[in-house]
């Protein structure tokens, strides 16, 4: 079984390193072309955008889908005859009368 958490952590570290390299390259270009104010402003803007991307990577706003995957794997290990999964999502913070339920259905494909 794959360790998705370790893979995600490794990708996060690699992404941050690549973005930091880009930021340092921007700084180098600003020093080399210090008289080109338009380029310097553009590099400052792009640098701020990269910092926002780095923040998103650190915070990881996505739901931890690995918890669900582990739960599905555990249920499948208990009942090998299972052919699918049904997941219902209910949002707690909704206006009265506007509750939405999202149903997700998936088929279990057995590895050969």
PDB file of N, CA and C in Angstrom:
ATOM      1  N   UNK A   1       0.844  -1.187   0.000  1.00  0.00           N
ATOM      2  CA  UNK A   1       0.000   0.000   0.000  1.00  0.00           C
ATOM      3  C   UNK A   1       0.886   1.245   0.000  1.00  0.00           C
ATOM      4  N   UNK A   2       0.526   2.211  -0.822  1.00  0.00           N
ATOM      5  CA  UNK A   2       1.335   3.412  -0.956  1.00  0.00           C
ATOM      6  C   UNK A   2       1.121   4.358   0.219  1.00  0.00           C
ATOM      7  N   UNK A   3       2.167   5.077   0.571  1.00  0.00           N
ATOM      8  CA  UNK A   3       2.078   6.075   1.631  1.00  0.00           C
ATOM      9  C   UNK A   3       1.843   7.435   0.967  1.00  0.00           C
ATOM     10  N   UNK A   4       0.578   7.788   0.816  1.00  0.00           N
ATOM     11  CA  UNK A   4       0.223   9.023   0.116  1.00  0.00           C
ATOM     12  C   UNK A   4       0.660  10.258   0.898  1.00  0.00           C
ATOM     13  N   UNK A   5       0.660  10.155   2.231  1.00  0.00           N
ATOM     14  CA  UNK A   5       1.063  11.294   3.060  1.00  0.00           C
ATOM     15  C   UNK A   5       2.533  11.633   2.817  1.00  0.00           C
ATOM     16  N   UNK A   6       3.376  10.620   2.712  1.00  0.00           N
ATOM     17  CA  UNK A   6       4.801  10.849   2.460  1.00  0.00           C
ATOM     18  C   UNK A   6       5.012  11.436   1.068  1.00  0.00           C
ATOM     19  N   UNK A   7       4.266  10.932   0.080  1.00  0.00           N
ATOM     20  CA  UNK A   7       4.373  11.471  -1.269  1.00  0.00           C
ATOM     21  C   UNK A   7       3.970  12.937  -1.298  1.00  0.00           C
ATOM     22  N   UNK A   8       2.875  13.268  -0.616  1.00  0.00           N
ATOM     23  CA  UNK A   8       2.391  14.643  -0.573  1.00  0.00           C
ATOM     24  C   UNK A   8       3.409  15.552   0.095  1.00  0.00           C
ATOM     25  N   UNK A   9       4.026  15.077   1.163  1.00  0.00           N
ATOM     26  CA  UNK A   9       5.030  15.861   1.873  1.00  0.00           C
ATOM     27  C   UNK A   9       6.254  16.108   0.990  1.00  0.00           C
ATOM     28  N   UNK A  10       6.680  15.090   0.261  1.00  0.00           N
ATOM     29  CA  UNK A  10       7.839  15.232  -0.624  1.00  0.00           C
ATOM     30  C   UNK A  10       7.546  16.219  -1.748  1.00  0.00           C
ATOM     31  N   UNK A  11       6.358  16.150  -2.323  1.00  0.00           N
ATOM     32  CA  UNK A  11       5.995  17.078  -3.389  1.00  0.00           C
ATOM     33  C   UNK A  11       5.910  18.509  -2.867  1.00  0.00           C
ATOM     34  N   UNK A  12       5.413  18.670  -1.648  1.00  0.00           N
ATOM     35  CA  UNK A  12       5.327  19.999  -1.048  1.00  0.00           C
ATOM     36  C   UNK A  12       6.714  20.594  -0.883  1.00  0.00           C
ATOM     37  N   UNK A  13       7.652  19.802  -0.370  1.00  0.00           N
ATOM     38  CA  UNK A  13       9.022  20.290  -0.179  1.00  0.00           C
ATOM     39  C   UNK A  13       9.674  20.649  -1.505  1.00  0.00           C
ATOM     40  N   UNK A  14       9.496  19.801  -2.522  1.00  0.00           N
ATOM     41  CA  UNK A  14      10.075  20.078  -3.835  1.00  0.00           C
ATOM     42  C   UNK A  14       9.479  21.352  -4.436  1.00  0.00           C
ATOM     43  N   UNK A  15       8.183  21.522  -4.272  1.00  0.00           N
ATOM     44  CA  UNK A  15       7.521  22.715  -4.812  1.00  0.00           C
ATOM     45  C   UNK A  15       8.058  23.979  -4.171  1.00  0.00           C
ATOM     46  N   UNK A  16       8.212  23.956  -2.866  1.00  0.00           N
ATOM     47  CA  UNK A  16       8.712  25.131  -2.144  1.00  0.00           C
ATOM     48  C   UNK A  16      10.138  25.452  -2.588  1.00  0.00           C
ATOM     49  N   UNK A  17      10.970  24.429  -2.749  1.00  0.00           N
ATOM     50  CA  UNK A  17      12.355  24.645  -3.187  1.00  0.00           C
ATOM     51  C   UNK A  17      12.380  25.281  -4.572  1.00  0.00           C
ATOM     52  N   UNK A  18      11.560  24.782  -5.490  1.00  0.00           N
ATOM     53  CA  UNK A  18      11.520  25.349  -6.837  1.00  0.00           C
ATOM     54  C   UNK A  18      11.049  26.802  -6.821  1.00  0.00           C
ATOM     55  N   UNK A  19      10.051  27.106  -6.027  1.00  0.00           N
ATOM     56  CA  UNK A  19       9.552  28.477  -5.951  1.00  0.00           C
ATOM     57  C   UNK A  19      10.584  29.411  -5.323  1.00  0.00           C
ATOM     58  N   UNK A  20      11.301  28.916  -4.320  1.00  0.00           N
ATOM     59  CA  UNK A  20      12.351  29.737  -3.710  1.00  0.00           C
ATOM     60  C   UNK A  20      13.474  30.022  -4.710  1.00  0.00           C
ATOM     61  N   UNK A  21      13.802  29.049  -5.548  1.00  0.00           N
ATOM     62  CA  UNK A  21      14.809  29.270  -6.592  1.00  0.00           C
ATOM     63  C   UNK A  21      14.343  30.348  -7.570  1.00  0.00           C
ATOM     64  N   UNK A  22      13.064  30.309  -7.918  1.00  0.00           N
ATOM     65  CA  UNK A  22      12.535  31.325  -8.824  1.00  0.00           C
ATOM     66  C   UNK A  22      12.610  32.711  -8.188  1.00  0.00           C
ATOM     67  N   UNK A  23      12.280  32.800  -6.903  1.00  0.00           N
ATOM     68  CA  UNK A  23      12.355  34.091  -6.217  1.00  0.00           C
ATOM     69  C   UNK A  23      13.785  34.626  -6.189  1.00  0.00           C
ATOM     70  N   UNK A  24      14.750  33.755  -5.937  1.00  0.00           N
ATOM     71  CA  UNK A  24      16.145  34.211  -5.920  1.00  0.00           C
ATOM     72  C   UNK A  24      16.608  34.616  -7.320  1.00  0.00           C
ATOM     73  N   UNK A  25      16.099  33.937  -8.344  1.00  0.00           N
ATOM     74  CA  UNK A  25      16.428  34.325  -9.717  1.00  0.00           C
ATOM     75  C   UNK A  25      15.829  35.692 -10.045  1.00  0.00           C
ATOM     76  N   UNK A  26      14.637  35.952  -9.560  1.00  0.00           N
ATOM     77  CA  UNK A  26      14.027  37.275  -9.742  1.00  0.00           C
ATOM     78  C   UNK A  26      14.879  38.354  -9.091  1.00  0.00           C
ATOM     79  N   UNK A  27      15.383  38.075  -7.899  1.00  0.00           N
ATOM     80  CA  UNK A  27      16.220  39.051  -7.206  1.00  0.00           C
ATOM     81  C   UNK A  27      17.511  39.309  -7.981  1.00  0.00           C
ATOM     82  N   UNK A  28      18.083  38.257  -8.533  1.00  0.00           N
ATOM     83  CA  UNK A  28      19.306  38.405  -9.326  1.00  0.00           C
ATOM     84  C   UNK A  28      19.043  39.274 -10.557  1.00  0.00           C
ATOM     85  N   UNK A  29      17.911  39.022 -11.221  1.00  0.00           N
ATOM     86  CA  UNK A  29      17.566  39.819 -12.398  1.00  0.00           C
ATOM     87  C   UNK A  29      17.336  41.287 -12.041  1.00  0.00           C
ATOM     88  N   UNK A  30      16.735  41.529 -10.873  1.00  0.00           N
ATOM     89  CA  UNK A  30      16.508  42.911 -10.453  1.00  0.00           C
ATOM     90  C   UNK A  30      17.828  43.641 -10.234  1.00  0.00           C
ATOM     91  N   UNK A  31      18.824  42.957  -9.688  1.00  0.00           N
ATOM     92  CA  UNK A  31      20.132  43.576  -9.456  1.00  0.00           C
ATOM     93  C   UNK A  31      20.825  43.855 -10.783  1.00  0.00           C
ATOM     94  N   UNK A  32      20.750  42.887 -11.702  1.00  0.00           N
ATOM     95  CA  UNK A  32      21.405  43.058 -13.001  1.00  0.00           C
ATOM     96  C   UNK A  32      20.768  44.177 -13.831  1.00  0.00           C
ATOM     97  N   UNK A  33      19.470  44.319 -13.724  1.00  0.00           N
ATOM     98  CA  UNK A  33      18.743  45.301 -14.541  1.00  0.00           C
ATOM     99  C   UNK A  33      18.097  46.364 -13.659  1.00  0.00           C
ATOM    100  N   UNK A  34      18.845  46.889 -12.720  1.00  0.00           N
ATOM    101  CA  UNK A  34      18.313  47.815 -11.733  1.00  0.00           C
ATOM    102  C   UNK A  34      17.737  49.092 -12.358  1.00  0.00           C
ATOM    103  N   UNK A  35      18.225  49.481 -13.524  1.00  0.00           N
ATOM    104  CA  UNK A  35      17.735  50.700 -14.175  1.00  0.00           C
ATOM    105  C   UNK A  35      16.427  50.489 -14.937  1.00  0.00           C
ATOM    106  N   UNK A  36      16.068  49.247 -15.177  1.00  0.00           N
ATOM    107  CA  UNK A  36      14.819  48.946 -15.889  1.00  0.00           C
ATOM    108  C   UNK A  36      13.682  48.859 -14.866  1.00  0.00           C
ATOM    109  N   UNK A  37      13.050  50.006 -14.614  1.00  0.00           N
ATOM    110  CA  UNK A  37      12.024  50.061 -13.555  1.00  0.00           C
ATOM    111  C   UNK A  37      10.808  49.205 -13.878  1.00  0.00           C
ATOM    112  N   UNK A  38      10.442  49.121 -15.140  1.00  0.00           N
ATOM    113  CA  UNK A  38       9.285  48.303 -15.517  1.00  0.00           C
ATOM    114  C   UNK A  38       9.550  46.831 -15.211  1.00  0.00           C
ATOM    115  N   UNK A  39      10.729  46.365 -15.555  1.00  0.00           N
ATOM    116  CA  UNK A  39      11.092  44.979 -15.268  1.00  0.00           C
ATOM    117  C   UNK A  39      11.119  44.739 -13.762  1.00  0.00           C
ATOM    118  N   UNK A  40      11.680  45.666 -13.007  1.00  0.00           N
ATOM    119  CA  UNK A  40      11.754  45.501 -11.549  1.00  0.00           C
ATOM    120  C   UNK A  40      10.364  45.432 -10.934  1.00  0.00           C
ATOM    121  N   UNK A  41       9.451  46.291 -11.405  1.00  0.00           N
ATOM    122  CA  UNK A  41       8.072  46.248 -10.894  1.00  0.00           C
ATOM    123  C   UNK A  41       7.403  44.926 -11.247  1.00  0.00           C
ATOM    124  N   UNK A  42       7.630  44.468 -12.465  1.00  0.00           N
ATOM    125  CA  UNK A  42       7.048  43.195 -12.897  1.00  0.00           C
ATOM    126  C   UNK A  42       7.588  42.043 -12.052  1.00  0.00           C
ATOM    127  N   UNK A  43       8.878  42.055 -11.804  1.00  0.00           N
ATOM    128  CA  UNK A  43       9.474  40.994 -10.984  1.00  0.00           C
ATOM    129  C   UNK A  43       8.969  41.054  -9.554  1.00  0.00           C
ATOM    130  N   UNK A  44       8.767  42.261  -9.017  1.00  0.00           N
ATOM    131  CA  UNK A  44       8.193  42.391  -7.674  1.00  0.00           C
ATOM    132  C   UNK A  44       6.786  41.807  -7.622  1.00  0.00           C
ATOM    133  N   UNK A  45       6.003  42.116  -8.642  1.00  0.00           N
ATOM    134  CA  UNK A  45       4.632  41.594  -8.699  1.00  0.00           C
ATOM    135  C   UNK A  45       4.644  40.066  -8.795  1.00  0.00           C
ATOM    136  N   UNK A  46       5.449  39.524  -9.707  1.00  0.00           N
ATOM    137  CA  UNK A  46       5.522  38.068  -9.853  1.00  0.00           C
ATOM    138  C   UNK A  46       6.042  37.411  -8.576  1.00  0.00           C
ATOM    139  N   UNK A  47       6.979  38.059  -7.904  1.00  0.00           N
ATOM    140  CA  UNK A  47       7.492  37.535  -6.642  1.00  0.00           C
ATOM    141  C   UNK A  47       6.411  37.472  -5.577  1.00  0.00           C
ATOM    142  N   UNK A  48       5.573  38.505  -5.514  1.00  0.00           N
ATOM    143  CA  UNK A  48       4.485  38.487  -4.530  1.00  0.00           C
ATOM    144  C   UNK A  48       3.480  37.380  -4.849  1.00  0.00           C
ATOM    145  N   UNK A  49       3.248  37.136  -6.143  1.00  0.00           N
ATOM    146  CA  UNK A  49       2.351  36.047  -6.535  1.00  0.00           C
ATOM    147  C   UNK A  49       2.939  34.684  -6.155  1.00  0.00           C
ATOM    148  N   UNK A  50       4.243  34.540  -6.342  1.00  0.00           N
ATOM    149  CA  UNK A  50       4.889  33.280  -5.953  1.00  0.00           C
ATOM    150  C   UNK A  50       4.822  33.063  -4.441  1.00  0.00           C
ATOM    151  N   UNK A  51       4.944  34.135  -3.678  1.00  0.00           N
ATOM    152  CA  UNK A  51       4.836  34.017  -2.222  1.00  0.00           C
ATOM    153  C   UNK A  51       3.435  33.578  -1.823  1.00  0.00           C
ATOM    154  N   UNK A  52       2.425  34.056  -2.539  1.00  0.00           N
ATOM    155  CA  UNK A  52       1.052  33.604  -2.277  1.00  0.00           C
ATOM    156  C   UNK A  52       0.894  32.115  -2.581  1.00  0.00           C
ATOM    157  N   UNK A  53       1.507  31.674  -3.666  1.00  0.00           N
ATOM    158  CA  UNK A  53       1.459  30.249  -4.020  1.00  0.00           C
ATOM    159  C   UNK A  53       2.155  29.418  -2.941  1.00  0.00           C
ATOM    160  N   UNK A  54       3.292  29.903  -2.453  1.00  0.00           N
ATOM    161  CA  UNK A  54       4.006  29.180  -1.389  1.00  0.00           C
ATOM    162  C   UNK A  54       3.142  29.083  -0.137  1.00  0.00           C
ATOM    163  N   UNK A  55       2.430  30.136   0.181  1.00  0.00           N
ATOM    164  CA  UNK A  55       1.535  30.114   1.340  1.00  0.00           C
ATOM    165  C   UNK A  55       0.439  29.075   1.161  1.00  0.00           C
ATOM    166  N   UNK A  56      -0.140  29.012  -0.030  1.00  0.00           N
ATOM    167  CA  UNK A  56      -1.168  28.007  -0.297  1.00  0.00           C
ATOM    168  C   UNK A  56      -0.617  26.594  -0.189  1.00  0.00           C
ATOM    169  N   UNK A  57       0.603  26.393  -0.656  1.00  0.00           N
ATOM    170  CA  UNK A  57       1.212  25.066  -0.568  1.00  0.00           C
ATOM    171  C   UNK A  57       1.439  24.692   0.896  1.00  0.00           C
ATOM    172  N   UNK A  58       1.905  25.651   1.700  1.00  0.00           N
ATOM    173  CA  UNK A  58       2.128  25.368   3.119  1.00  0.00           C
ATOM    174  C   UNK A  58       0.818  25.078   3.847  1.00  0.00           C
ATOM    175  N   UNK A  59      -0.204  25.845   3.557  1.00  0.00           N
ATOM    176  CA  UNK A  59      -1.477  25.701   4.270  1.00  0.00           C
ATOM    177  C   UNK A  59      -2.298  24.527   3.767  1.00  0.00           C
ATOM    178  N   UNK A  60      -2.157  24.183   2.487  1.00  0.00           N
ATOM    179  CA  UNK A  60      -2.883  23.083   1.858  1.00  0.00           C
ATOM    180  C   UNK A  60      -4.376  23.151   2.183  1.00  0.00           C
ATOM    181  N   UNK A  61      -5.102  24.004   1.481  1.00  0.00           N
ATOM    182  CA  UNK A  61      -6.514  24.210   1.801  1.00  0.00           C
ATOM    183  C   UNK A  61      -7.418  23.045   1.418  1.00  0.00           C
ATOM    184  N   UNK A  62      -6.871  22.056   0.733  1.00  0.00           N
ATOM    185  CA  UNK A  62      -7.696  20.935   0.313  1.00  0.00           C
ATOM    186  C   UNK A  62      -8.024  20.019   1.481  1.00  0.00           C
ATOM    187  N   UNK A  63      -9.128  19.321   1.346  1.00  0.00           N
ATOM    188  CA  UNK A  63      -9.535  18.343   2.351  1.00  0.00           C
ATOM    189  C   UNK A  63      -8.578  17.158   2.314  1.00  0.00           C
ATOM    190  N   UNK A  64      -8.324  16.589   3.470  1.00  0.00           N
ATOM    191  CA  UNK A  64      -7.412  15.451   3.566  1.00  0.00           C
ATOM    192  C   UNK A  64      -8.111  14.192   3.053  1.00  0.00           C
ATOM    193  N   UNK A  65      -8.029  13.965   1.745  1.00  0.00           N
ATOM    194  CA  UNK A  65      -8.703  12.827   1.123  1.00  0.00           C
ATOM    195  C   UNK A  65      -8.089  11.494   1.527  1.00  0.00           C
ATOM    196  N   UNK A  66      -6.914  11.518   2.092  1.00  0.00           N
ATOM    197  CA  UNK A  66      -6.258  10.276   2.487  1.00  0.00           C
ATOM    198  C   UNK A  66      -7.031   9.593   3.619  1.00  0.00           C
ATOM    199  N   UNK A  67      -7.660  10.382   4.468  1.00  0.00           N
ATOM    200  CA  UNK A  67      -8.481   9.815   5.543  1.00  0.00           C
ATOM    201  C   UNK A  67      -9.594   8.975   4.932  1.00  0.00           C
ATOM    202  N   UNK A  68     -10.249   9.520   3.898  1.00  0.00           N
ATOM    203  CA  UNK A  68     -11.316   8.768   3.237  1.00  0.00           C
ATOM    204  C   UNK A  68     -10.773   7.522   2.550  1.00  0.00           C
ATOM    205  N   UNK A  69      -9.643   7.652   1.864  1.00  0.00           N
ATOM    206  CA  UNK A  69      -9.065   6.508   1.177  1.00  0.00           C
ATOM    207  C   UNK A  69      -8.728   5.396   2.165  1.00  0.00           C
ATOM    208  N   UNK A  70      -8.167   5.745   3.313  1.00  0.00           N
ATOM    209  CA  UNK A  70      -7.838   4.738   4.323  1.00  0.00           C
ATOM    210  C   UNK A  70      -9.092   4.069   4.860  1.00  0.00           C
ATOM    211  N   UNK A  71     -10.172   4.846   5.036  1.00  0.00           N
ATOM    212  CA  UNK A  71     -11.434   4.278   5.497  1.00  0.00           C
ATOM    213  C   UNK A  71     -12.005   3.310   4.468  1.00  0.00           C
ATOM    214  N   UNK A  72     -11.945   3.693   3.188  1.00  0.00           N
ATOM    215  CA  UNK A  72     -12.419   2.797   2.126  1.00  0.00           C
ATOM    216  C   UNK A  72     -11.597   1.513   2.097  1.00  0.00           C
ATOM    217  N   UNK A  73     -10.284   1.636   2.221  1.00  0.00           N
ATOM    218  CA  UNK A  73      -9.409   0.459   2.213  1.00  0.00           C
ATOM    219  C   UNK A  73      -9.724  -0.468   3.380  1.00  0.00           C
ATOM    220  N   UNK A  74      -9.963   0.133   4.553  1.00  0.00           N
ATOM    221  CA  UNK A  74     -10.287  -0.665   5.745  1.00  0.00           C
ATOM    222  C   UNK A  74     -11.601  -1.409   5.559  1.00  0.00           C
ATOM    223  N   UNK A  75     -12.616  -0.729   5.032  1.00  0.00           N
ATOM    224  CA  UNK A  75     -13.908  -1.378   4.800  1.00  0.00           C
ATOM    225  C   UNK A  75     -13.783  -2.490   3.766  1.00  0.00           C
ATOM    226  N   UNK A  76     -12.989  -2.259   2.735  1.00  0.00           N
ATOM    227  CA  UNK A  76     -12.814  -3.279   1.705  1.00  0.00           C
ATOM    228  C   UNK A  76     -12.067  -4.486   2.254  1.00  0.00           C
ATOM    229  N   UNK A  77     -11.115  -4.253   3.163  1.00  0.00           N
ATOM    230  CA  UNK A  77     -10.383  -5.394   3.741  1.00  0.00           C
ATOM    231  C   UNK A  77     -11.299  -6.246   4.615  1.00  0.00           C
ATOM    232  N   UNK A  78     -12.334  -5.638   5.194  1.00  0.00           N
ATOM    233  CA  UNK A  78     -13.297  -6.394   6.002  1.00  0.00           C
ATOM    234  C   UNK A  78     -14.232  -7.193   5.108  1.00  0.00           C
ATOM    235  N   UNK A  79     -14.708  -6.561   4.023  1.00  0.00           N
ATOM    236  CA  UNK A  79     -15.657  -7.216   3.118  1.00  0.00           C
ATOM    237  C   UNK A  79     -15.109  -7.186   1.698  1.00  0.00           C
ATOM    238  N   UNK A  80     -14.473  -8.277   1.294  1.00  0.00           N
ATOM    239  CA  UNK A  80     -13.856  -8.348  -0.035  1.00  0.00           C
ATOM    240  C   UNK A  80     -14.894  -8.432  -1.157  1.00  0.00           C
ATOM    241  N   UNK A  81     -16.157  -8.666  -0.825  1.00  0.00           N
ATOM    242  CA  UNK A  81     -17.204  -8.762  -1.844  1.00  0.00           C
ATOM    243  C   UNK A  81     -17.808  -7.404  -2.193  1.00  0.00           C
ATOM    244  N   UNK A  82     -17.336  -6.359  -1.558  1.00  0.00           N
ATOM    245  CA  UNK A  82     -17.868  -5.027  -1.846  1.00  0.00           C
ATOM    246  C   UNK A  82     -17.569  -4.655  -3.293  1.00  0.00           C
ATOM    247  N   UNK A  83     -18.540  -4.019  -3.936  1.00  0.00           N
ATOM    248  CA  UNK A  83     -18.375  -3.653  -5.343  1.00  0.00           C
ATOM    249  C   UNK A  83     -18.360  -2.139  -5.550  1.00  0.00           C
ATOM    250  N   UNK A  84     -18.696  -1.387  -4.515  1.00  0.00           N
ATOM    251  CA  UNK A  84     -18.724   0.061  -4.682  1.00  0.00           C
ATOM    252  C   UNK A  84     -18.782   0.765  -3.348  1.00  0.00           C
ATOM    253  N   UNK A  85     -18.765   2.086  -3.434  1.00  0.00           N
ATOM    254  CA  UNK A  85     -18.800   2.902  -2.234  1.00  0.00           C
ATOM    255  C   UNK A  85     -19.756   4.065  -2.488  1.00  0.00           C
ATOM    256  N   UNK A  86     -20.479   4.445  -1.448  1.00  0.00           N
ATOM    257  CA  UNK A  86     -21.381   5.575  -1.528  1.00  0.00           C
ATOM    258  C   UNK A  86     -21.035   6.524  -0.394  1.00  0.00           C
ATOM    259  N   UNK A  87     -20.778   7.774  -0.733  1.00  0.00           N
ATOM    260  CA  UNK A  87     -20.369   8.769   0.246  1.00  0.00           C
ATOM    261  C   UNK A  87     -21.339   9.937   0.166  1.00  0.00           C
ATOM    262  N   UNK A  88     -21.933  10.315   1.289  1.00  0.00           N
ATOM    263  CA  UNK A  88     -22.840  11.457   1.342  1.00  0.00           C
ATOM    264  C   UNK A  88     -22.195  12.569   2.142  1.00  0.00           C
ATOM    265  N   UNK A  89     -22.141  13.757   1.554  1.00  0.00           N
ATOM    266  CA  UNK A  89     -21.550  14.914   2.210  1.00  0.00           C
ATOM    267  C   UNK A  89     -22.661  15.889   2.577  1.00  0.00           C
ATOM    268  N   UNK A  90     -22.717  16.274   3.836  1.00  0.00           N
ATOM    269  CA  UNK A  90     -23.676  17.267   4.309  1.00  0.00           C
ATOM    270  C   UNK A  90     -22.910  18.464   4.845  1.00  0.00           C
ATOM    271  N   UNK A  91     -23.309  19.653   4.452  1.00  0.00           N
ATOM    272  CA  UNK A  91     -22.682  20.870   4.940  1.00  0.00           C
ATOM    273  C   UNK A  91     -23.448  21.355   6.155  1.00  0.00           C
ATOM    274  N   UNK A  92     -22.717  21.624   7.253  1.00  0.00           N
ATOM    275  CA  UNK A  92     -23.353  22.072   8.482  1.00  0.00           C
ATOM    276  C   UNK A  92     -23.712  23.553   8.430  1.00  0.00           C
ATOM    277  N   UNK A  93     -22.852  24.363   7.849  1.00  0.00           N
ATOM    278  CA  UNK A  93     -23.065  25.810   7.837  1.00  0.00           C
ATOM    279  C   UNK A  93     -23.844  26.232   6.603  1.00  0.00           C
ATOM    280  N   UNK A  94     -25.142  25.953   6.614  1.00  0.00           N
ATOM    281  CA  UNK A  94     -26.011  26.332   5.509  1.00  0.00           C
ATOM    282  C   UNK A  94     -27.222  27.068   6.061  1.00  0.00           C
ATOM    283  N   UNK A  95     -27.815  27.891   5.216  1.00  0.00           N
ATOM    284  CA  UNK A  95     -29.046  28.546   5.612  1.00  0.00           C
ATOM    285  C   UNK A  95     -30.156  27.511   5.716  1.00  0.00           C
ATOM    286  N   UNK A  96     -31.115  27.798   6.583  1.00  0.00           N
ATOM    287  CA  UNK A  96     -32.253  26.892   6.766  1.00  0.00           C
ATOM    288  C   UNK A  96     -33.000  26.758   5.439  1.00  0.00           C
ATOM    289  N   UNK A  97     -33.257  25.551   5.042  1.00  0.00           N
ATOM    290  CA  UNK A  97     -33.960  25.298   3.793  1.00  0.00           C
ATOM    291  C   UNK A  97     -33.058  25.205   2.574  1.00  0.00           C
ATOM    292  N   UNK A  98     -31.779  25.517   2.724  1.00  0.00           N
ATOM    293  CA  UNK A  98     -30.857  25.455   1.588  1.00  0.00           C
ATOM    294  C   UNK A  98     -29.789  24.384   1.793  1.00  0.00           C
ATOM    295  N   UNK A  99     -30.105  23.397   2.614  1.00  0.00           N
ATOM    296  CA  UNK A  99     -29.143  22.336   2.858  1.00  0.00           C
ATOM    297  C   UNK A  99     -28.928  21.541   1.574  1.00  0.00           C
ATOM    298  N   UNK A 100     -27.702  21.289   1.292  1.00  0.00           N
ATOM    299  CA  UNK A 100     -27.360  20.518   0.096  1.00  0.00           C
ATOM    300  C   UNK A 100     -26.643  19.243   0.512  1.00  0.00           C
ATOM    301  N   UNK A 101     -27.024  18.170  -0.103  1.00  0.00           N
ATOM    302  CA  UNK A 101     -26.322  16.912   0.104  1.00  0.00           C
ATOM    303  C   UNK A 101     -25.710  16.511  -1.227  1.00  0.00           C
ATOM    304  N   UNK A 102     -24.447  16.196  -1.175  1.00  0.00           N
ATOM    305  CA  UNK A 102     -23.752  15.730  -2.365  1.00  0.00           C
ATOM    306  C   UNK A 102     -23.489  14.249  -2.179  1.00  0.00           C
ATOM    307  N   UNK A 103     -23.920  13.470  -3.140  1.00  0.00           N
ATOM    308  CA  UNK A 103     -23.692  12.029  -3.093  1.00  0.00           C
ATOM    309  C   UNK A 103     -22.642  11.655  -4.115  1.00  0.00           C
ATOM    310  N   UNK A 104     -21.692  10.899  -3.674  1.00  0.00           N
ATOM    311  CA  UNK A 104     -20.592  10.447  -4.541  1.00  0.00           C
ATOM    312  C   UNK A 104     -20.623   8.936  -4.537  1.00  0.00           C
ATOM    313  N   UNK A 105     -20.670   8.382  -5.719  1.00  0.00           N
ATOM    314  CA  UNK A 105     -20.676   6.928  -5.846  1.00  0.00           C
ATOM    315  C   UNK A 105     -19.438   6.491  -6.622  1.00  0.00           C
ATOM    316  N   UNK A 106     -18.811   5.470  -6.146  1.00  0.00           N
ATOM    317  CA  UNK A 106     -17.623   4.974  -6.825  1.00  0.00           C
ATOM    318  C   UNK A 106     -17.654   3.463  -6.933  1.00  0.00           C
ATOM    319  N   UNK A 107     -17.054   2.959  -7.968  1.00  0.00           N
ATOM    320  CA  UNK A 107     -16.979   1.520  -8.188  1.00  0.00           C
ATOM    321  C   UNK A 107     -15.609   1.037  -7.723  1.00  0.00           C
ATOM    322  N   UNK A 108     -15.600  -0.066  -7.031  1.00  0.00           N
ATOM    323  CA  UNK A 108     -14.337  -0.650  -6.579  1.00  0.00           C
ATOM    324  C   UNK A 108     -13.818  -1.565  -7.680  1.00  0.00           C
ATOM    325  N   UNK A 109     -12.632  -1.261  -8.141  1.00  0.00           N
ATOM    326  CA  UNK A 109     -11.994  -2.076  -9.175  1.00  0.00           C
ATOM    327  C   UNK A 109     -10.975  -2.966  -8.490  1.00  0.00           C
ATOM    328  N   UNK A 110     -11.147  -4.246  -8.653  1.00  0.00           N
ATOM    329  CA  UNK A 110     -10.249  -5.201  -7.992  1.00  0.00           C
ATOM    330  C   UNK A 110      -8.997  -5.398  -8.818  1.00  0.00           C
ATOM    331  N   UNK A 111      -7.857  -5.283  -8.167  1.00  0.00           N
ATOM    332  CA  UNK A 111      -6.572  -5.474  -8.844  1.00  0.00           C
ATOM    333  C   UNK A 111      -6.375  -6.953  -9.130  1.00  0.00           C
ATOM    334  N   UNK A 112      -5.786  -7.235 -10.271  1.00  0.00           N
ATOM    335  CA  UNK A 112      -5.519  -8.636 -10.632  1.00  0.00           C
ATOM    336  C   UNK A 112      -4.156  -9.062 -10.209  1.00  0.00           C
TER     337      UNK A 112
END
